[in-house]
Coordinates of C-alpha atoms in Angstrom, one line a residue:
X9 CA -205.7 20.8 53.0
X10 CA -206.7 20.0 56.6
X11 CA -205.3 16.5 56.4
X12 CA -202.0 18.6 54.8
X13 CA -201.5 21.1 57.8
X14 CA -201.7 18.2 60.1
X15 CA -198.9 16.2 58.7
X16 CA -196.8 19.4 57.9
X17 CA -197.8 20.5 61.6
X18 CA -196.6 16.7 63.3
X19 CA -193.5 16.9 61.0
X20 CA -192.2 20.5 62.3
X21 CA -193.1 19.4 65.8
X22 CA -191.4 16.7 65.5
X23 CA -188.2 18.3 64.1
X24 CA -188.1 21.1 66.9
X25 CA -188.8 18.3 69.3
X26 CA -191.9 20.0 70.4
X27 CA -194.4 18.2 72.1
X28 CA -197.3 16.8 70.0
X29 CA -200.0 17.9 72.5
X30 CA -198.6 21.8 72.3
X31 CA -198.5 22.0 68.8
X32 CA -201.8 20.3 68.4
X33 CA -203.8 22.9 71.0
X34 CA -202.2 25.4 69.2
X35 CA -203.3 24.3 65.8
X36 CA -207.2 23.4 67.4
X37 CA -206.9 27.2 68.9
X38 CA -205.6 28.3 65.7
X39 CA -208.3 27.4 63.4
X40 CA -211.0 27.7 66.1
X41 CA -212.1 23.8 65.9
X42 CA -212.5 24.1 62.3
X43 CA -211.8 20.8 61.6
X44 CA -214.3 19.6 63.1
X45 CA -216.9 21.0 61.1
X46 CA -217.8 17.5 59.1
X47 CA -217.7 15.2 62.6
X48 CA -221.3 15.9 63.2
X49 CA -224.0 13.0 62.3
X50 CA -226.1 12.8 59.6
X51 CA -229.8 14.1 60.0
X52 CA -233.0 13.4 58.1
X53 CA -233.3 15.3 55.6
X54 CA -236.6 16.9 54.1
X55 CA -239.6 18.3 55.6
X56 CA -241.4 16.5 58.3
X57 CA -244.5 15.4 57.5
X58 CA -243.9 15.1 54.0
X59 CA -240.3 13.7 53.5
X60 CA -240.2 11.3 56.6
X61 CA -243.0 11.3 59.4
X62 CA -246.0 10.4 57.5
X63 CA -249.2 10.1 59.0
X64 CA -250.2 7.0 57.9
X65 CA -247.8 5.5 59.4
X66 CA -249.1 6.3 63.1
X67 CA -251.5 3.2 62.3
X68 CA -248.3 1.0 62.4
X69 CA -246.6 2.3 65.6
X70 CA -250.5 2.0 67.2
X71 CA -250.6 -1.4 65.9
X72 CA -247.2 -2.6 67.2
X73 CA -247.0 -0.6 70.3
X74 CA -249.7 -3.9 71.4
X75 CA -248.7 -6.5 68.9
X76 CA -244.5 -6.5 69.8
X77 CA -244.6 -3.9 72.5
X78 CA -240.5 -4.6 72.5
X79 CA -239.9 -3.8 69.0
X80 CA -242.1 -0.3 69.7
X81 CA -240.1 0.1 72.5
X82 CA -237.1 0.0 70.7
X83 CA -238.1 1.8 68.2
X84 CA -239.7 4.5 70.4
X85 CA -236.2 5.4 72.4
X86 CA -234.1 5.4 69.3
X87 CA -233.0 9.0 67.3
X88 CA -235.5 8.2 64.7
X89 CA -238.9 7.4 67.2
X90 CA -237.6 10.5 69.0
X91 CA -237.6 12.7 65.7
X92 CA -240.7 11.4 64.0
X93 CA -239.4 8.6 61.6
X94 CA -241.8 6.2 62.2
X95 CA -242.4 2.3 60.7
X96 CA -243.6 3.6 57.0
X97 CA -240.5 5.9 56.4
X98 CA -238.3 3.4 56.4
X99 CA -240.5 0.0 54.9
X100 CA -242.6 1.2 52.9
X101 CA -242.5 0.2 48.9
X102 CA -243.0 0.8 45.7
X103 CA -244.9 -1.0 43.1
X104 CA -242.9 -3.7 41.1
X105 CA -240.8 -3.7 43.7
X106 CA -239.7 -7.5 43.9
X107 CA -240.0 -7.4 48.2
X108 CA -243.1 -5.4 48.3
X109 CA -246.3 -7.5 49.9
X110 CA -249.6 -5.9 50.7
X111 CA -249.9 -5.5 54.8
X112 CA -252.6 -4.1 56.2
X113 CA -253.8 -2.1 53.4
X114 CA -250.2 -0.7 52.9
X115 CA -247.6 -1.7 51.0
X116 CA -244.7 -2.6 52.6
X117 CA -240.9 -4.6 52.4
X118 CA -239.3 -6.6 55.5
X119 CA -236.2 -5.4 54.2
X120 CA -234.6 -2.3 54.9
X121 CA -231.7 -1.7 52.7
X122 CA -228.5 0.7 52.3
X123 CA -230.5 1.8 49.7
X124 CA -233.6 2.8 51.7
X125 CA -231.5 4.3 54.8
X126 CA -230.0 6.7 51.4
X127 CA -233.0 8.6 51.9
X128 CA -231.9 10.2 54.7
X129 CA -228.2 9.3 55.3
X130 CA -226.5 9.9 52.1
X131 CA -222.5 10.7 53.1
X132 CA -222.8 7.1 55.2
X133 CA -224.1 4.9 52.1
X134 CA -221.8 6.3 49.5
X135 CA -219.0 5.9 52.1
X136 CA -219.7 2.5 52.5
X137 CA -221.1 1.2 49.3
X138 CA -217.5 0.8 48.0
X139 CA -215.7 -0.6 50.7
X140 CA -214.5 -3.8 51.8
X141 CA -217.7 -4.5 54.5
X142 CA -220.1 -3.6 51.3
X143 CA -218.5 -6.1 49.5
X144 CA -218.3 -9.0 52.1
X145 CA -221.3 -11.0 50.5
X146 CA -219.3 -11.7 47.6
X147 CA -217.7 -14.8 49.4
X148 CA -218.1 -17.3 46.8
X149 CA -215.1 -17.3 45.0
X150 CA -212.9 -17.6 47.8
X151 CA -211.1 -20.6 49.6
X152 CA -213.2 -19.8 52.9
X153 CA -216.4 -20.9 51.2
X154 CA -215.2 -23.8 49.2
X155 CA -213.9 -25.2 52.5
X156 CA -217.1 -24.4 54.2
X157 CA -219.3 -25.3 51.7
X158 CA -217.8 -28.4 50.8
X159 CA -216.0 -29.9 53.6
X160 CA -218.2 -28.3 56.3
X161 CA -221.7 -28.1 54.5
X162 CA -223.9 -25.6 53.3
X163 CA -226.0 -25.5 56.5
X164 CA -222.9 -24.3 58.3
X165 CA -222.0 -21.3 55.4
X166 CA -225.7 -20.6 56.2
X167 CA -226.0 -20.3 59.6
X168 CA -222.5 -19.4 60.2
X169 CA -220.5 -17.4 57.6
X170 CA -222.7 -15.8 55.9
X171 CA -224.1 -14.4 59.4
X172 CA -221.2 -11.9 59.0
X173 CA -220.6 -12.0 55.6
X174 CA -224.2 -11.5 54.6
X175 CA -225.9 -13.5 51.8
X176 CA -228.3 -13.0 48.2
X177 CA -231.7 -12.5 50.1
X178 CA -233.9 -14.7 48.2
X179 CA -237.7 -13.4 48.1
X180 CA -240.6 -16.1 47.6
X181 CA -243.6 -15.0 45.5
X182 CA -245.5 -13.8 48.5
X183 CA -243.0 -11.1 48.3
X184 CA -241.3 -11.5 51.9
X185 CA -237.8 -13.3 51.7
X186 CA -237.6 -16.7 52.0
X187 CA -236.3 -18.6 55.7
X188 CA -233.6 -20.1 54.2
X189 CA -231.8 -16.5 53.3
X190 CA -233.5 -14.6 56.1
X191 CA -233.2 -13.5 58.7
X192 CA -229.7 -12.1 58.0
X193 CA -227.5 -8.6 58.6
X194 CA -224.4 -9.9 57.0
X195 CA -222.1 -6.8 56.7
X196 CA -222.1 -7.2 52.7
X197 CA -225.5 -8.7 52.4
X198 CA -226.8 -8.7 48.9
X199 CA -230.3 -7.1 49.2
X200 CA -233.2 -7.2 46.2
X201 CA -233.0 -3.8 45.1
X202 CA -229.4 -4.1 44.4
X203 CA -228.0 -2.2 47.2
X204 CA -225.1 -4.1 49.4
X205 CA -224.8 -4.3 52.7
X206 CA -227.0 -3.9 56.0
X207 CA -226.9 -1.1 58.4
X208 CA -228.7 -3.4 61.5
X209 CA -225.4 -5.0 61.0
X210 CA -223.6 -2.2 63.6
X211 CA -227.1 -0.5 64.2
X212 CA -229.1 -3.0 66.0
X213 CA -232.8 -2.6 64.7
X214 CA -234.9 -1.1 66.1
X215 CA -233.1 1.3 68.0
X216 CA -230.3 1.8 65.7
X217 CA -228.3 3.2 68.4
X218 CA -225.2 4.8 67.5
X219 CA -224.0 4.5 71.1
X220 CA -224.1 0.3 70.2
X221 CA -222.3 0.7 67.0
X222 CA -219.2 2.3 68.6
X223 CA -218.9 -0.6 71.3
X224 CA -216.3 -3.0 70.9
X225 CA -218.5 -5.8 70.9
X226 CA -220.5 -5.0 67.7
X227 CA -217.4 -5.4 65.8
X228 CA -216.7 -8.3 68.2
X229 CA -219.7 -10.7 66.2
X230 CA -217.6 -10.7 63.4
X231 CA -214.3 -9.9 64.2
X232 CA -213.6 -13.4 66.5
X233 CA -212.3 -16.6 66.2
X234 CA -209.1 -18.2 65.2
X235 CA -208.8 -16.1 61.7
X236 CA -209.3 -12.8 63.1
X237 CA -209.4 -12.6 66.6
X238 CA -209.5 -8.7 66.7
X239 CA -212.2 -8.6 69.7
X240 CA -209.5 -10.7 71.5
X241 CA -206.8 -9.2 70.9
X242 CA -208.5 -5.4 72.2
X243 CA -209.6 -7.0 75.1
X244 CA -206.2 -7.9 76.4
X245 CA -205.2 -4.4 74.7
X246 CA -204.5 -1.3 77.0
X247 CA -207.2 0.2 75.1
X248 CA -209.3 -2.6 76.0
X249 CA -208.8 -2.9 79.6
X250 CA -209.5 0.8 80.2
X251 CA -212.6 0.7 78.0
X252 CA -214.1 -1.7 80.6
X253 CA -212.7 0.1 83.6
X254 CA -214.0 3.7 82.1
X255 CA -216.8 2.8 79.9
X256 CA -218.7 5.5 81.6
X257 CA -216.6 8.2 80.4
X258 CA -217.0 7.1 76.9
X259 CA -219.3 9.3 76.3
X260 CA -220.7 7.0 73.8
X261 CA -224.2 8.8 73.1
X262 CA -222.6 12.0 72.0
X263 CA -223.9 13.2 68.5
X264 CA -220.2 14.2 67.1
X265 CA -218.4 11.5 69.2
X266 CA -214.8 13.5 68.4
X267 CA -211.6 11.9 70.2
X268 CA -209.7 14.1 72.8
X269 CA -212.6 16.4 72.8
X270 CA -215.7 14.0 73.6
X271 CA -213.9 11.4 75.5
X272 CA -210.2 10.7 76.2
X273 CA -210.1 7.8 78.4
X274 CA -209.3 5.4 75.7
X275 CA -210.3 4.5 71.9
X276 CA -213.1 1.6 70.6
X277 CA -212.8 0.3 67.2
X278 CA -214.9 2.4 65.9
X279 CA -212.5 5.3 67.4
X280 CA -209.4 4.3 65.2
X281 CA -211.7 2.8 62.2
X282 CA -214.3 5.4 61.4
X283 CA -214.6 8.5 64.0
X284 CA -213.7 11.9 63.9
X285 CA -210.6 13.0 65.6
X286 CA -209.6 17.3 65.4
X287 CA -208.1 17.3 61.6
X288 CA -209.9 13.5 60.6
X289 CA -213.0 13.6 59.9
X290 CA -215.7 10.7 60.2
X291 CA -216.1 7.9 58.2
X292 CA -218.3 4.9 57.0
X293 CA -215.5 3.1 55.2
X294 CA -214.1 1.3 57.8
X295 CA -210.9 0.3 55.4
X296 CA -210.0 3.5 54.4
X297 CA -207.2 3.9 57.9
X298 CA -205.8 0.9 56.8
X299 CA -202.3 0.5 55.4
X300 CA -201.5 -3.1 55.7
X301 CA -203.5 -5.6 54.6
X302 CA -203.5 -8.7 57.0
X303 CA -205.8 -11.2 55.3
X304 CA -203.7 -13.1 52.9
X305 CA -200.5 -15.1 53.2
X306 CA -198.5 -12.5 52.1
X307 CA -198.8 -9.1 53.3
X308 CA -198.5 -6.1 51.5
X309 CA -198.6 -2.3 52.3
X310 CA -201.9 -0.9 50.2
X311 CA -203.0 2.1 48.0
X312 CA -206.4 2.8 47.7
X313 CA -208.2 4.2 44.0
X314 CA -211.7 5.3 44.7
X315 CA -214.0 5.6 41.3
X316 CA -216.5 8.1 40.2
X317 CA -219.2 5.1 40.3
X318 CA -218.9 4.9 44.1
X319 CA -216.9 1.3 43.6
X320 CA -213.1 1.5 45.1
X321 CA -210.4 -1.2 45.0
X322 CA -206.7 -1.4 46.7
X323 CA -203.2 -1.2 44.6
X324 CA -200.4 -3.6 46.2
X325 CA -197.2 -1.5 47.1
X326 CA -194.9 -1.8 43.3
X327 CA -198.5 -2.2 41.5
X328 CA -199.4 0.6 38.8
X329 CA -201.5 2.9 40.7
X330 CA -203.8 5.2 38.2
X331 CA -204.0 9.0 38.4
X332 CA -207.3 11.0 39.0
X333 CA -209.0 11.4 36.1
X334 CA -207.6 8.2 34.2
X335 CA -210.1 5.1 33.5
X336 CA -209.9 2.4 35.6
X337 CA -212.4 -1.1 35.8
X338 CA -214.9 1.0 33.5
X339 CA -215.1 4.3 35.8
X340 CA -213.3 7.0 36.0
X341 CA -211.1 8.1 38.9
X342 CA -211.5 10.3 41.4
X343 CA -209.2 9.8 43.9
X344 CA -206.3 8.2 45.3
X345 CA -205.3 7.4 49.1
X346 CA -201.5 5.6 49.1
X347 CA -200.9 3.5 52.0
X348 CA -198.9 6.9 53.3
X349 CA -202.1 8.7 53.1
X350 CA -204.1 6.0 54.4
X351 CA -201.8 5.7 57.7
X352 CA -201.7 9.5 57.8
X353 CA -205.3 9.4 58.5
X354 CA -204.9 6.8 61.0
X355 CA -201.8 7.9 62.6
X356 CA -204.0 11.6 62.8
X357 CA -206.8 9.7 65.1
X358 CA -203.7 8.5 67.3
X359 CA -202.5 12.1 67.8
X360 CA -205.7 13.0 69.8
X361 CA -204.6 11.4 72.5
X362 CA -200.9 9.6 72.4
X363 CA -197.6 11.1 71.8
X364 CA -195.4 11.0 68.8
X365 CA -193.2 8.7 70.4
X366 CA -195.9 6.6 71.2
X367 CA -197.5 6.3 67.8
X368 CA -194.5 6.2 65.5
X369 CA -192.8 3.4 68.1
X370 CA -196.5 1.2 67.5
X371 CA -196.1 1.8 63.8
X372 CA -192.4 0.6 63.9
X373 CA -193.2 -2.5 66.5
X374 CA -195.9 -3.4 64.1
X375 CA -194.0 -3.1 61.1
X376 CA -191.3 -5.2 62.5
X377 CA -193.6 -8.1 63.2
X378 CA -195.5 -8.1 59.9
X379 CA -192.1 -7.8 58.2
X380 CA -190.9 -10.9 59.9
X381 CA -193.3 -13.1 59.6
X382 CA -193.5 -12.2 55.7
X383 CA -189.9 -12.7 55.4
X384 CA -188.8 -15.5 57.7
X385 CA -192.1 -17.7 57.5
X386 CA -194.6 -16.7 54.5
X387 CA -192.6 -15.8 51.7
X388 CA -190.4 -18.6 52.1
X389 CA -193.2 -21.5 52.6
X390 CA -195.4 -20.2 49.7
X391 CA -192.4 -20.4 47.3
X392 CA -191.9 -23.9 48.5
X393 CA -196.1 -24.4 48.2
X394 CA -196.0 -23.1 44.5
X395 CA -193.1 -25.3 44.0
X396 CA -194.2 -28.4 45.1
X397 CA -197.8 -27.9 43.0
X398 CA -195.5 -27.1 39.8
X399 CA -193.7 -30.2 40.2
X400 CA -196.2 -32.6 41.1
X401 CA -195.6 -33.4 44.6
X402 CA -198.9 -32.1 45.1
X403 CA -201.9 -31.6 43.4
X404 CA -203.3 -28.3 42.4
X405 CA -206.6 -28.7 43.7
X406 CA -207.6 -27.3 47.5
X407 CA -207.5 -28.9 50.3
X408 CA -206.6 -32.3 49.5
X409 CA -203.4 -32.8 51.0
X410 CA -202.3 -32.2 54.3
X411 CA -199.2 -29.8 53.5
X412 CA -201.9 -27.5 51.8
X413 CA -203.8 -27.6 55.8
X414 CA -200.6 -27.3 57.1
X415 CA -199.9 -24.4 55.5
X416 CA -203.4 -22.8 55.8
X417 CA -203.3 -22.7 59.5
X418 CA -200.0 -21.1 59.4
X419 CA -201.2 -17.9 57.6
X420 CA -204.4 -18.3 57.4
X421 CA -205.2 -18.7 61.4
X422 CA -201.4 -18.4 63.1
X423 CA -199.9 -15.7 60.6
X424 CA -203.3 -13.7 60.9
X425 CA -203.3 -13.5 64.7
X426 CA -199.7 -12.4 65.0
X427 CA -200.3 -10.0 62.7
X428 CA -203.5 -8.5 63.8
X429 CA -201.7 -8.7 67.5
X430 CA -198.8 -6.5 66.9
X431 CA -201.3 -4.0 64.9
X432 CA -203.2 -3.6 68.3
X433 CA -200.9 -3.9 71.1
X434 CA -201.8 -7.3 72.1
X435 CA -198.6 -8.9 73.1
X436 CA -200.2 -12.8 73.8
X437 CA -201.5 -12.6 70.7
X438 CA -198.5 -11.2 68.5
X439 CA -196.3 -14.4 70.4
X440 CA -198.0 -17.2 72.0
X441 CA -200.9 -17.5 69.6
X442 CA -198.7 -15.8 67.2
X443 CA -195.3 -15.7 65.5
X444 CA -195.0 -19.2 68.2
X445 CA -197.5 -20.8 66.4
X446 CA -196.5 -20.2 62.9
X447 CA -192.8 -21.0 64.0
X448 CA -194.1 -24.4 66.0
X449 CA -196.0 -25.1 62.9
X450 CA -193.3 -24.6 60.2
X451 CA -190.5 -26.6 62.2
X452 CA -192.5 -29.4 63.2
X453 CA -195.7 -29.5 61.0
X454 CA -194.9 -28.3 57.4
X455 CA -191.1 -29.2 57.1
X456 CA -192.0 -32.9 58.5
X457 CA -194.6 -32.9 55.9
X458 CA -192.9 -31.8 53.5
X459 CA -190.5 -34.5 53.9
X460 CA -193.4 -37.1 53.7
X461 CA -194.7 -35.8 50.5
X462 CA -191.3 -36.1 49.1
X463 CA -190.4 -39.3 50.3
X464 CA -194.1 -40.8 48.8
X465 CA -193.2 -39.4 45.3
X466 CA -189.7 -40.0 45.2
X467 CA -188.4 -42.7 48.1
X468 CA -186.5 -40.0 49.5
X469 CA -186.3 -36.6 50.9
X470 CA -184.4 -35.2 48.0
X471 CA -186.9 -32.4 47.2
X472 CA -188.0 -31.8 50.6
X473 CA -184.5 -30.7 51.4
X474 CA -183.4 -28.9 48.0
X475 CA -186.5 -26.8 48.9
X476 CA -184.9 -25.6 52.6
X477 CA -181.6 -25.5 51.2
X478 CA -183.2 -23.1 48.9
X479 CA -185.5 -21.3 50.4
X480 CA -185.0 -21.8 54.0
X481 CA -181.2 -21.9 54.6
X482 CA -180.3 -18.2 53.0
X483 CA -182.0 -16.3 55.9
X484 CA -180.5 -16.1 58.9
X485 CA -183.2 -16.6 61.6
X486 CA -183.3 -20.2 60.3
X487 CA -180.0 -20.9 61.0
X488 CA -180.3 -22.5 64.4
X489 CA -183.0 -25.0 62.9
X490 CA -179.7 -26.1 60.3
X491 CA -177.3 -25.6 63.0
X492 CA -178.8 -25.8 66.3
X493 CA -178.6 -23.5 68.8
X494 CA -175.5 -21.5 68.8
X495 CA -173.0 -22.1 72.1
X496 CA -173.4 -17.3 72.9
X497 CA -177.1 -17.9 72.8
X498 CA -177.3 -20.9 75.5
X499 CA -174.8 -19.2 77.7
X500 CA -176.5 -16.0 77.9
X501 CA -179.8 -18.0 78.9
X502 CA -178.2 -20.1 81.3
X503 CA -176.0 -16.8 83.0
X504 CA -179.6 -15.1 83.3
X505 CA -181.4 -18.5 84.8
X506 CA -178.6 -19.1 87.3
X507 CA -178.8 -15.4 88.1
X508 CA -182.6 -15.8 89.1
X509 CA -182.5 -19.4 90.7
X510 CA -178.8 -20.3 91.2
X511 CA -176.0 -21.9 89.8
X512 CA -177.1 -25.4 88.2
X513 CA -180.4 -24.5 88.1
X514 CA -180.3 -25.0 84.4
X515 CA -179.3 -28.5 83.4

């Protein structure tokens, strides 16, 4: 209902060209800050004492306070030293438990899972045990670890992917987990009770500080590189560059952490992903704002089914999405989010601070950019790609020809960037290590190759040129690559160069 008056609220505003701020002070007078009654965090629950703070457990903290003064320390200055969780509450185990080993006269597990942190934190495991981060463990089956695995190595996968991605802990029949597994805080690690995921993956052990987990850079260890360079592209953000200049009026310690009312200066991942904003309220699942996905060649706008088993799983825009209450992958469901919804909620966030005009020109800037790169470059290629497997001009199997690379690197590294650019206001990013690359990279990379593979098969570039005729030559931003560049579109650069540097000046 909240989520309701908000959208109803933006739409009226927007109609009697009011401004958003007004309307949205009035609506925060109105129901008296109501909305922010769930933005507050978690605390243990129970009974000190007897639920969490158990005495035996003093003997740890004593013990460790001289044996790893820095992990006490830690420990000691966090939310849970400061309230009385101490070392027991969170690793202590039960018999049969596959991690439990005998220390000190107490039995104990190294690991502390989703599971465990339950206990006390319920909302923020069953928020995340369905998502996308729960589930990033599950890795095997995709193109990212056959490449790594086989072409790299499975030293790298080890050390590298599945750093992020989290990995099976293995445990060795002294009951602690096994070096080659361990350590690891892979966001969708695969833990021996069953549980997925790993909390020290945002919350640094052992302080488990929540002002860490709403920096930039926690998302940053993950979130880098040539696939996904979201810590990149924020840093050359607006958001970004105030971040650094204001970071001291983040007010990143704050227990509710609510944007426009805690801080204002500018917004952190975790801001747009996960907090509360006045009418959103906090979240674990750090998917659930999202509208687009941006991970695979193609994208597509996304609905989101949530199941009564705590599992979830997104509907492409066309697909058949279920109703509450229908069965669905062998659970029942309980609701549904459409990519509407889901861009409601994020859109929401945007309101506590920006402008209508502001956050519906973003949506349609970013919209324009994922819509041309899926229409001009990806759709296009991967018809050609399916094309030229189906007719033998290139083997079905991965990776073994250099189109297939070719092609990889445009979506999978180029078509990423320019996408994740354009969704946060990074401008390099969105064109130079963008839409530029993937348009470098198709003209002069995959066509030439594409010609090669024809002319091995065949002798000639028959098929290489049936394919562009066919797929290539029907839209219209291709048409200078058939035709060159048209005689209005050199004149209007050269009249703007010989403005600026004089007449000639362009030869």
């Amino acid at each position: 209902p909240q989520q309701q008056t908000i959208r109803e609220g933006v739409q009226m505003a927007c109609q009697k060209r009011l401004p958003i701020a007004r309307w949205v002070l009035g609506f925060l007078v109105l129901y008296g800050f109501a909305a922010l009654s769930t933005a507050y965090a978690a605390r243990p629950a129970g009974e000190i004492g007897k639920d969490w703070g158990k005495k035996e457990g003093q003997e740890c903290v004593d013990c460790h306070a001289s044996e790893s003064p820095g992990l006490y320390w830690e420990w000691n200055n966090s939310a849970h030293g400061q309230a009385g969780v101490n070392c027991l509450d969170c690793h202590q185990a039960q018999e049969g438990d596959v991690d439990a080993y005998e220390h000190k006269e107490a039995l104990i597990s190294v690991i502390v899972t989703p599971k465990d942190c339950s206990r006390c934190h319920t909302t923020e495991f069953e928020e995340m045990d369905g998502s996308h981060h729960a589930k990033g463990g599950q890795i095997l089956a995709s193109l990212d670890n056959l490449l790594g695995e086989v072409v790299g190595g499975p030293e790298a996968v080890n050390a590298g992917c599945r750093q992020c991605h989290g990995s099976t802990i293995e445990i060795g029949e002294n009951g602690q987990p096994t070096p080659g597994s361990w350590p690891n805080t892979g966001i969708g690690r695969i833990n021996p009770d069953g549980s997925l995921g790993s909390c020290t993956a945002c919350h640094g052990r052992h302080r488990f500080s929540r002002a860490q987990a709403r920096t930039p850079d926690t998302c940053g260890k993950c979130h880098v590189g040539p696939d996904h360079p979201q810590i990149e592209v924020y840093n050359e953000s607006k958001h970004g560059i105030i971040y650094r200049a204001k970071m001291d009026e983040m007010n990143l310690e704050s227990d509710k952490w609510v944007a426009g009312i805690d801080y204002s200066a500018t917004a952190t991942c975790a801001t747009c992903h996960m907090s509360a904003a006045p009418g959103e309220g906090k979240t674990h699942n750090v998917g659930e704002r999202i509208s687009w996905t941006l991970r695979p060649p193609i994208s597509t706008k996304i609905n989101l089914v949530r199941l009564e088993n705590g599992d979830e799983f997104d509907v492409k825009e066309g697909g058949e999405i279920p109703k509450v209450g229908d069965e669905a992958k062998g659970s029942k469901v309980v609701e549904v989010l459409t990519w509407e919804d889901r861009r409601d909620k994020m859109m929401t966030v945007c309101f506590a601070c920006h402008s209508e005009g502001t956050v519906l020109g973003h949506y349609e800037q970013f919209d324009g950019v994922v819509n041309l790169y899926n229409e001009k470059f990806a759709k296009p290629i991967a018809a050609i790609m399916a094309e030229a497997k189906e007719r033998g001009y290139i083997t079905k199997a991965p990776f073994d020809d250099k189109l297939e690379w070719v092609w990889w690197e445009i979506w999978h590294h180029e078509g990423r960037r320019a996408r994740h650019g354009a969704s946060m206001s990074g401008p390099d990013y969105t064109w130079w290590h963008g839409i530029y690359d993937v348009a470098k990279h198709t003209y002069f990379g995959f066509i030439p190759e594409l010609k090669k593979v024809a002319m091995k098969k065949d002798g000639n570039e028959k098929f290489a040129d049936e394919m562009l005729e066919k797929y290539f030559r029907p839209i219209d931003g291709h048409a200078w690559y058939f035709d060159g560049m048209s005689k209005e579109a050199i004149e209007k650069v050269r009249a703007g160069f010989e403005a600026r540097y004089g007449k000639g000046a362009l030869k």
